[in-house]
Short mmCIF file of the N, C-alpha and C atoms (twelve columns), coordinates in Angstrom:
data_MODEL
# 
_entry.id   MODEL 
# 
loop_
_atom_site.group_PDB 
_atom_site.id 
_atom_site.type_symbol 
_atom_site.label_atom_id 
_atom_site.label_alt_id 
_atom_site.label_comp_id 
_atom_site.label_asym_id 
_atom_site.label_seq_id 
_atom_site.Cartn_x 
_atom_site.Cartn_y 
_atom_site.Cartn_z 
_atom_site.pdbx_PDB_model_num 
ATOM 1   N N  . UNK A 1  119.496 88.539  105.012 1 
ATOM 2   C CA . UNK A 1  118.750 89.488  104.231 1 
ATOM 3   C C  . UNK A 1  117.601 90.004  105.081 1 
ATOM 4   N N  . UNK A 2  117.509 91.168  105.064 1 
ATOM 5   C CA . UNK A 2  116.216 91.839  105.803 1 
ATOM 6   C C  . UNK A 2  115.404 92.642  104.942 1 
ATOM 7   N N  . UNK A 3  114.234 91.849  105.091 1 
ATOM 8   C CA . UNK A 3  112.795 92.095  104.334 1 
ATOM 9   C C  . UNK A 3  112.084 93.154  105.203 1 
ATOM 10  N N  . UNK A 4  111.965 94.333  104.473 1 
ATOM 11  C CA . UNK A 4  111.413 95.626  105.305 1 
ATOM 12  C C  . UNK A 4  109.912 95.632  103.916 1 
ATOM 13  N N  . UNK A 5  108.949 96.025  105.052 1 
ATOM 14  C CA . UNK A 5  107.647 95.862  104.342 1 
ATOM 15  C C  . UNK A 5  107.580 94.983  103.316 1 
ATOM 16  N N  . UNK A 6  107.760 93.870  103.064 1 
ATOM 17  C CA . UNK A 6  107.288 93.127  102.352 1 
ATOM 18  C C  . UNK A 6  107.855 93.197  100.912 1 
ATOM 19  N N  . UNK A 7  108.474 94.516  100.464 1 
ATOM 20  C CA . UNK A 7  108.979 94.355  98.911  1 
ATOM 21  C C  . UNK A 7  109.987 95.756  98.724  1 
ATOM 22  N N  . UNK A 8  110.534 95.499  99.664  1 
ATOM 23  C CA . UNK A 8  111.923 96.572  100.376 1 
ATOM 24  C C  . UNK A 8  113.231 95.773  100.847 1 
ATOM 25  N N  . UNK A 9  114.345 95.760  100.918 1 
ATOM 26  C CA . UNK A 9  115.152 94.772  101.616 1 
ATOM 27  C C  . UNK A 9  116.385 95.880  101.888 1 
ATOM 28  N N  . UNK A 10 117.354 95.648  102.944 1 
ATOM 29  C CA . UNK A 10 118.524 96.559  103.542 1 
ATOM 30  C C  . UNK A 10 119.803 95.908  102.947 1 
ATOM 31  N N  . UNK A 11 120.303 96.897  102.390 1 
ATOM 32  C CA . UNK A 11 122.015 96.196  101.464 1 
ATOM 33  C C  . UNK A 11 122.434 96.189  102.775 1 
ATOM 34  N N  . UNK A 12 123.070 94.672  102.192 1 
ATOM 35  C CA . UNK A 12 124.151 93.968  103.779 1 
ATOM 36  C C  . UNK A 12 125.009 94.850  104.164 1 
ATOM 37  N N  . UNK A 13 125.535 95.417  103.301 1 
ATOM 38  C CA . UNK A 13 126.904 96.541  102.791 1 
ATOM 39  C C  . UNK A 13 127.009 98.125  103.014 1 
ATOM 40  N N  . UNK A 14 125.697 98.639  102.887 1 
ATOM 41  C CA . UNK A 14 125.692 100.019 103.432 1 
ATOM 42  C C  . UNK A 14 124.810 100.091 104.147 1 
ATOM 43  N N  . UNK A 15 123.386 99.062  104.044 1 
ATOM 44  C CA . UNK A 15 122.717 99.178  105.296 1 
ATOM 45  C C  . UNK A 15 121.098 100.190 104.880 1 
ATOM 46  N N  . UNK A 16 121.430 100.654 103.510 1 
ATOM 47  C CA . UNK A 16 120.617 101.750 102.535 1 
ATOM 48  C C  . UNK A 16 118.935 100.666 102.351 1 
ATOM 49  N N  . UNK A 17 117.949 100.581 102.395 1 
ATOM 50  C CA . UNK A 17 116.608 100.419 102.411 1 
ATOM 51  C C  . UNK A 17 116.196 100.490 100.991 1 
ATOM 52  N N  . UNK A 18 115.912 99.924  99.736  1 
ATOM 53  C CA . UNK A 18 115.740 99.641  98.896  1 
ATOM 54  C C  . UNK A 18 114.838 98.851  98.224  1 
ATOM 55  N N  . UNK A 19 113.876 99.630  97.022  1 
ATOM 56  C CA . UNK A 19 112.900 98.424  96.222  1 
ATOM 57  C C  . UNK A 19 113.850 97.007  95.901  1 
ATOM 58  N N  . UNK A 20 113.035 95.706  96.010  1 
ATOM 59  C CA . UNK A 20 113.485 94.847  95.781  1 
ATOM 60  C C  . UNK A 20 114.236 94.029  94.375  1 
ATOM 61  N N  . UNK A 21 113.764 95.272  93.458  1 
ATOM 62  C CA . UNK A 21 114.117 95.072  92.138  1 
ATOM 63  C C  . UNK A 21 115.254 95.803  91.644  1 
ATOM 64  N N  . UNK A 22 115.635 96.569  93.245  1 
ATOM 65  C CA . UNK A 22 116.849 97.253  92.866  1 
ATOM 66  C C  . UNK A 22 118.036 96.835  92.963  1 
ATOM 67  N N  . UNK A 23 118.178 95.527  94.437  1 
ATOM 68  C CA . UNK A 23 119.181 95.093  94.452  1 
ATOM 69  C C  . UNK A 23 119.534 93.954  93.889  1 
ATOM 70  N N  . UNK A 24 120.676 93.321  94.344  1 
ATOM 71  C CA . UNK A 24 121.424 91.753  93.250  1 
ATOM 72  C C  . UNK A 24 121.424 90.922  94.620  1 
ATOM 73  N N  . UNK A 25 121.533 89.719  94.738  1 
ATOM 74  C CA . UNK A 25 121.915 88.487  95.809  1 
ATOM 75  C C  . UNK A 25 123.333 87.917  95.071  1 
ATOM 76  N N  . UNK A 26 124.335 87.889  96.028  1 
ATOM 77  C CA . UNK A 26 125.476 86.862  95.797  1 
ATOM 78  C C  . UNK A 26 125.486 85.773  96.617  1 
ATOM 79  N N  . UNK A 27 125.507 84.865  95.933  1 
ATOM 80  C CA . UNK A 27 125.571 83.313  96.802  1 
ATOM 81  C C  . UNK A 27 126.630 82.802  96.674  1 
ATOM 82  N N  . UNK A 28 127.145 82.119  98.111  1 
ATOM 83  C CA . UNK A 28 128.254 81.070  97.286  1 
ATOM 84  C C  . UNK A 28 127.794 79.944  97.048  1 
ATOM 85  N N  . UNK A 29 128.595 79.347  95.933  1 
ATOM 86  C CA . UNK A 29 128.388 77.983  95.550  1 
ATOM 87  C C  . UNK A 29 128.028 76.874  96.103  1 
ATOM 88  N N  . UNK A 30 129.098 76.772  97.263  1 
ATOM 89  C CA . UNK A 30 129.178 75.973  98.007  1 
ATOM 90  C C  . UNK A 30 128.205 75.910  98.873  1 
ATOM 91  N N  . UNK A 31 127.842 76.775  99.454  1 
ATOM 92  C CA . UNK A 31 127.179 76.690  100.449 1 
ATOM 93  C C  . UNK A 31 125.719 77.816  100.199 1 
ATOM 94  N N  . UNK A 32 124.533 77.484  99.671  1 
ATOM 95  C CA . UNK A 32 123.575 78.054  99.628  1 
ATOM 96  C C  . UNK A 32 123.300 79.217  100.796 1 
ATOM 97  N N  . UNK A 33 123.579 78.710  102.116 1 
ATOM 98  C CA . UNK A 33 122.745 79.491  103.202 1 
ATOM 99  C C  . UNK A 33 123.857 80.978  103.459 1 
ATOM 100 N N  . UNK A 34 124.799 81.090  102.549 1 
ATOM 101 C CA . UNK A 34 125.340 82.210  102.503 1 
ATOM 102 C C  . UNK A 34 125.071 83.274  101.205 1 
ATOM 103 N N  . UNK A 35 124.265 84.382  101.724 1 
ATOM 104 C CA . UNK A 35 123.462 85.470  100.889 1 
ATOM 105 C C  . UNK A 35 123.892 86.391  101.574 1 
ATOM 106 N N  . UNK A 36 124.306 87.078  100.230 1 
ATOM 107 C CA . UNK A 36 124.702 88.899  100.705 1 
ATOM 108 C C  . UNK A 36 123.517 89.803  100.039 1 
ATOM 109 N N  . UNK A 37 122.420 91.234  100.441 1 
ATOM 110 C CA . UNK A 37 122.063 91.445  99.352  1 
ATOM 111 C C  . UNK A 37 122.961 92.838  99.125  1 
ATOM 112 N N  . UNK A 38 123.205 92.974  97.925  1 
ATOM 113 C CA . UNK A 38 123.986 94.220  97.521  1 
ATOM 114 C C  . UNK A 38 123.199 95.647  96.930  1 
ATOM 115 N N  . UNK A 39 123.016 96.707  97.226  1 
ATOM 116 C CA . UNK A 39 122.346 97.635  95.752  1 
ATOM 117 C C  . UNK A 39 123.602 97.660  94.747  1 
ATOM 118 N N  . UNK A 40 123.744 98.236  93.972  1 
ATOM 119 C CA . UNK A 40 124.051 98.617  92.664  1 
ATOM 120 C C  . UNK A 40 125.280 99.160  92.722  1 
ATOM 121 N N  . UNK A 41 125.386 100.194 93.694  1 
ATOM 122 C CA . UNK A 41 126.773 101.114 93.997  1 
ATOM 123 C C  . UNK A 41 128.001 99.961  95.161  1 
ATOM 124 N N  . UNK A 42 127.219 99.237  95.988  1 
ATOM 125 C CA . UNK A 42 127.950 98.375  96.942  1 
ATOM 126 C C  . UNK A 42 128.489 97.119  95.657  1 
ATOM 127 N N  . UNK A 43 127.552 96.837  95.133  1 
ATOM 128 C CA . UNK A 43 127.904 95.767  93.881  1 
ATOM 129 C C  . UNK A 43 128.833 96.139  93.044  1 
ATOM 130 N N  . UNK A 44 129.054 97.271  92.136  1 
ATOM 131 C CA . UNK A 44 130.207 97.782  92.078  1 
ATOM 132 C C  . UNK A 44 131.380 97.623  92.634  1 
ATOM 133 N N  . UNK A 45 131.370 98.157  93.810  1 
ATOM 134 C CA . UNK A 45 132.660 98.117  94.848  1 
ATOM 135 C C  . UNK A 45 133.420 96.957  95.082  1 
ATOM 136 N N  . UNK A 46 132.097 95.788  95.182  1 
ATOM 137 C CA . UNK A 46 132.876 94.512  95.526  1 
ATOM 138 C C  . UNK A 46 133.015 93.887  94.503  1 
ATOM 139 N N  . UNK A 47 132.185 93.666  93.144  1 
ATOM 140 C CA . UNK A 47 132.191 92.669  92.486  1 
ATOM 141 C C  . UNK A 47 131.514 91.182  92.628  1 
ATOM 142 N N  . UNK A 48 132.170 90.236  92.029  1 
ATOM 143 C CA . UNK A 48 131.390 89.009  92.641  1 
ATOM 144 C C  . UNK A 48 133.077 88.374  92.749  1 
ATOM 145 N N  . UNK A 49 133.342 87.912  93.848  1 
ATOM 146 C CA . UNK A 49 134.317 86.940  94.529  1 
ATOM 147 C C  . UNK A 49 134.185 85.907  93.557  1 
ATOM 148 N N  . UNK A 50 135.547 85.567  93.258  1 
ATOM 149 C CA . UNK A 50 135.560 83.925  92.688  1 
ATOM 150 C C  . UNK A 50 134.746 83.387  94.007  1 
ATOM 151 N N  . UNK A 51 133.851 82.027  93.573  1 
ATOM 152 C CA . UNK A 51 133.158 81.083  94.098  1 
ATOM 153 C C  . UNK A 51 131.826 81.697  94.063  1 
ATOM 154 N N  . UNK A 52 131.442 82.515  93.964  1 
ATOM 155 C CA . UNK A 52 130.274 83.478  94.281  1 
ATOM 156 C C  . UNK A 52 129.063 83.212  92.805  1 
ATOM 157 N N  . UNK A 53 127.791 83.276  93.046  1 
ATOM 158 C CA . UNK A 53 127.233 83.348  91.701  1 
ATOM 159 C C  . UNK A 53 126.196 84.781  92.175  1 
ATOM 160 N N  . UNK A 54 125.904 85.363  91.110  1 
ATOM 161 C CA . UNK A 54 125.054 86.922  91.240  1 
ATOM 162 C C  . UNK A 54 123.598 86.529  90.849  1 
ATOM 163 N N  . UNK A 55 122.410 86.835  91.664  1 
ATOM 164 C CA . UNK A 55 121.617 86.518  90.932  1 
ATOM 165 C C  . UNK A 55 121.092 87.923  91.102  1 
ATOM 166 N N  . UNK A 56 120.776 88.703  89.987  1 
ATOM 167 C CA . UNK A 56 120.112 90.246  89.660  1 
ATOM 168 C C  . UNK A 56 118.557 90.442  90.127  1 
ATOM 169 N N  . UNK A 57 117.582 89.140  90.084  1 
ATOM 170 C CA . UNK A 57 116.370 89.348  89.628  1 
ATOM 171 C C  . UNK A 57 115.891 88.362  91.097  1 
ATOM 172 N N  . UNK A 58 115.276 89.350  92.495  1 
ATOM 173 C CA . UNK A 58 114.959 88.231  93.138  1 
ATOM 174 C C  . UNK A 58 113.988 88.526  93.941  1 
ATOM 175 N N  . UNK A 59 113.168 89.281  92.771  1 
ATOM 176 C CA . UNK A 59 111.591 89.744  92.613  1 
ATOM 177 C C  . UNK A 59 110.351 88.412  93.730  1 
ATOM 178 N N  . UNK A 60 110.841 87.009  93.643  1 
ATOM 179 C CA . UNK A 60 109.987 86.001  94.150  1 
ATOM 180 C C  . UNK A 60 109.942 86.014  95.709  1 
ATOM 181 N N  . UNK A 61 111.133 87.308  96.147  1 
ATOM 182 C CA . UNK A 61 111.587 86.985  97.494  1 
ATOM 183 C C  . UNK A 61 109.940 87.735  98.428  1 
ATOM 184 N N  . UNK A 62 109.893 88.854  97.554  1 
ATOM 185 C CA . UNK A 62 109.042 89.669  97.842  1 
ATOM 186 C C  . UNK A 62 107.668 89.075  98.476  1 
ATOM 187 N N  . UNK A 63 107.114 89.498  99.443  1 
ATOM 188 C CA . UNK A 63 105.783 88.962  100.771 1 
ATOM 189 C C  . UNK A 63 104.591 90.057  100.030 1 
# 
């Protein structure tokens, strides 16, 4: 995940620069240290993968 100014982050997926309240995090289960962040239109596209959990709200990430 890339934190641009402090409360901005870049979808893994298109690469688009975004408020932090705009995009979702998918994690897998298994393994915590795997994070995708998605916006809204990339989230769409993919969905969430079986094994995967979505978290919408990840406002705390923010510097």
């Amino acid at each position: 995940m890339k934190i641009v100014d402090g409360d901005k982050v870049e979808c893994d997926r298109c690469e688009s620069v975004l408020p932090i309240g705009d995009v979702s995090l998918l994690e897998k289960e298994t393994n915590r240290d795997y994070e995708r962040v998605l916006c809204e239109g990339c989230l769409g596209a993919v969905g969430v993968p079986k094994g995967y959990t979505l978290r919408r709200d990840i406002s705390h990430l923010a510097g």
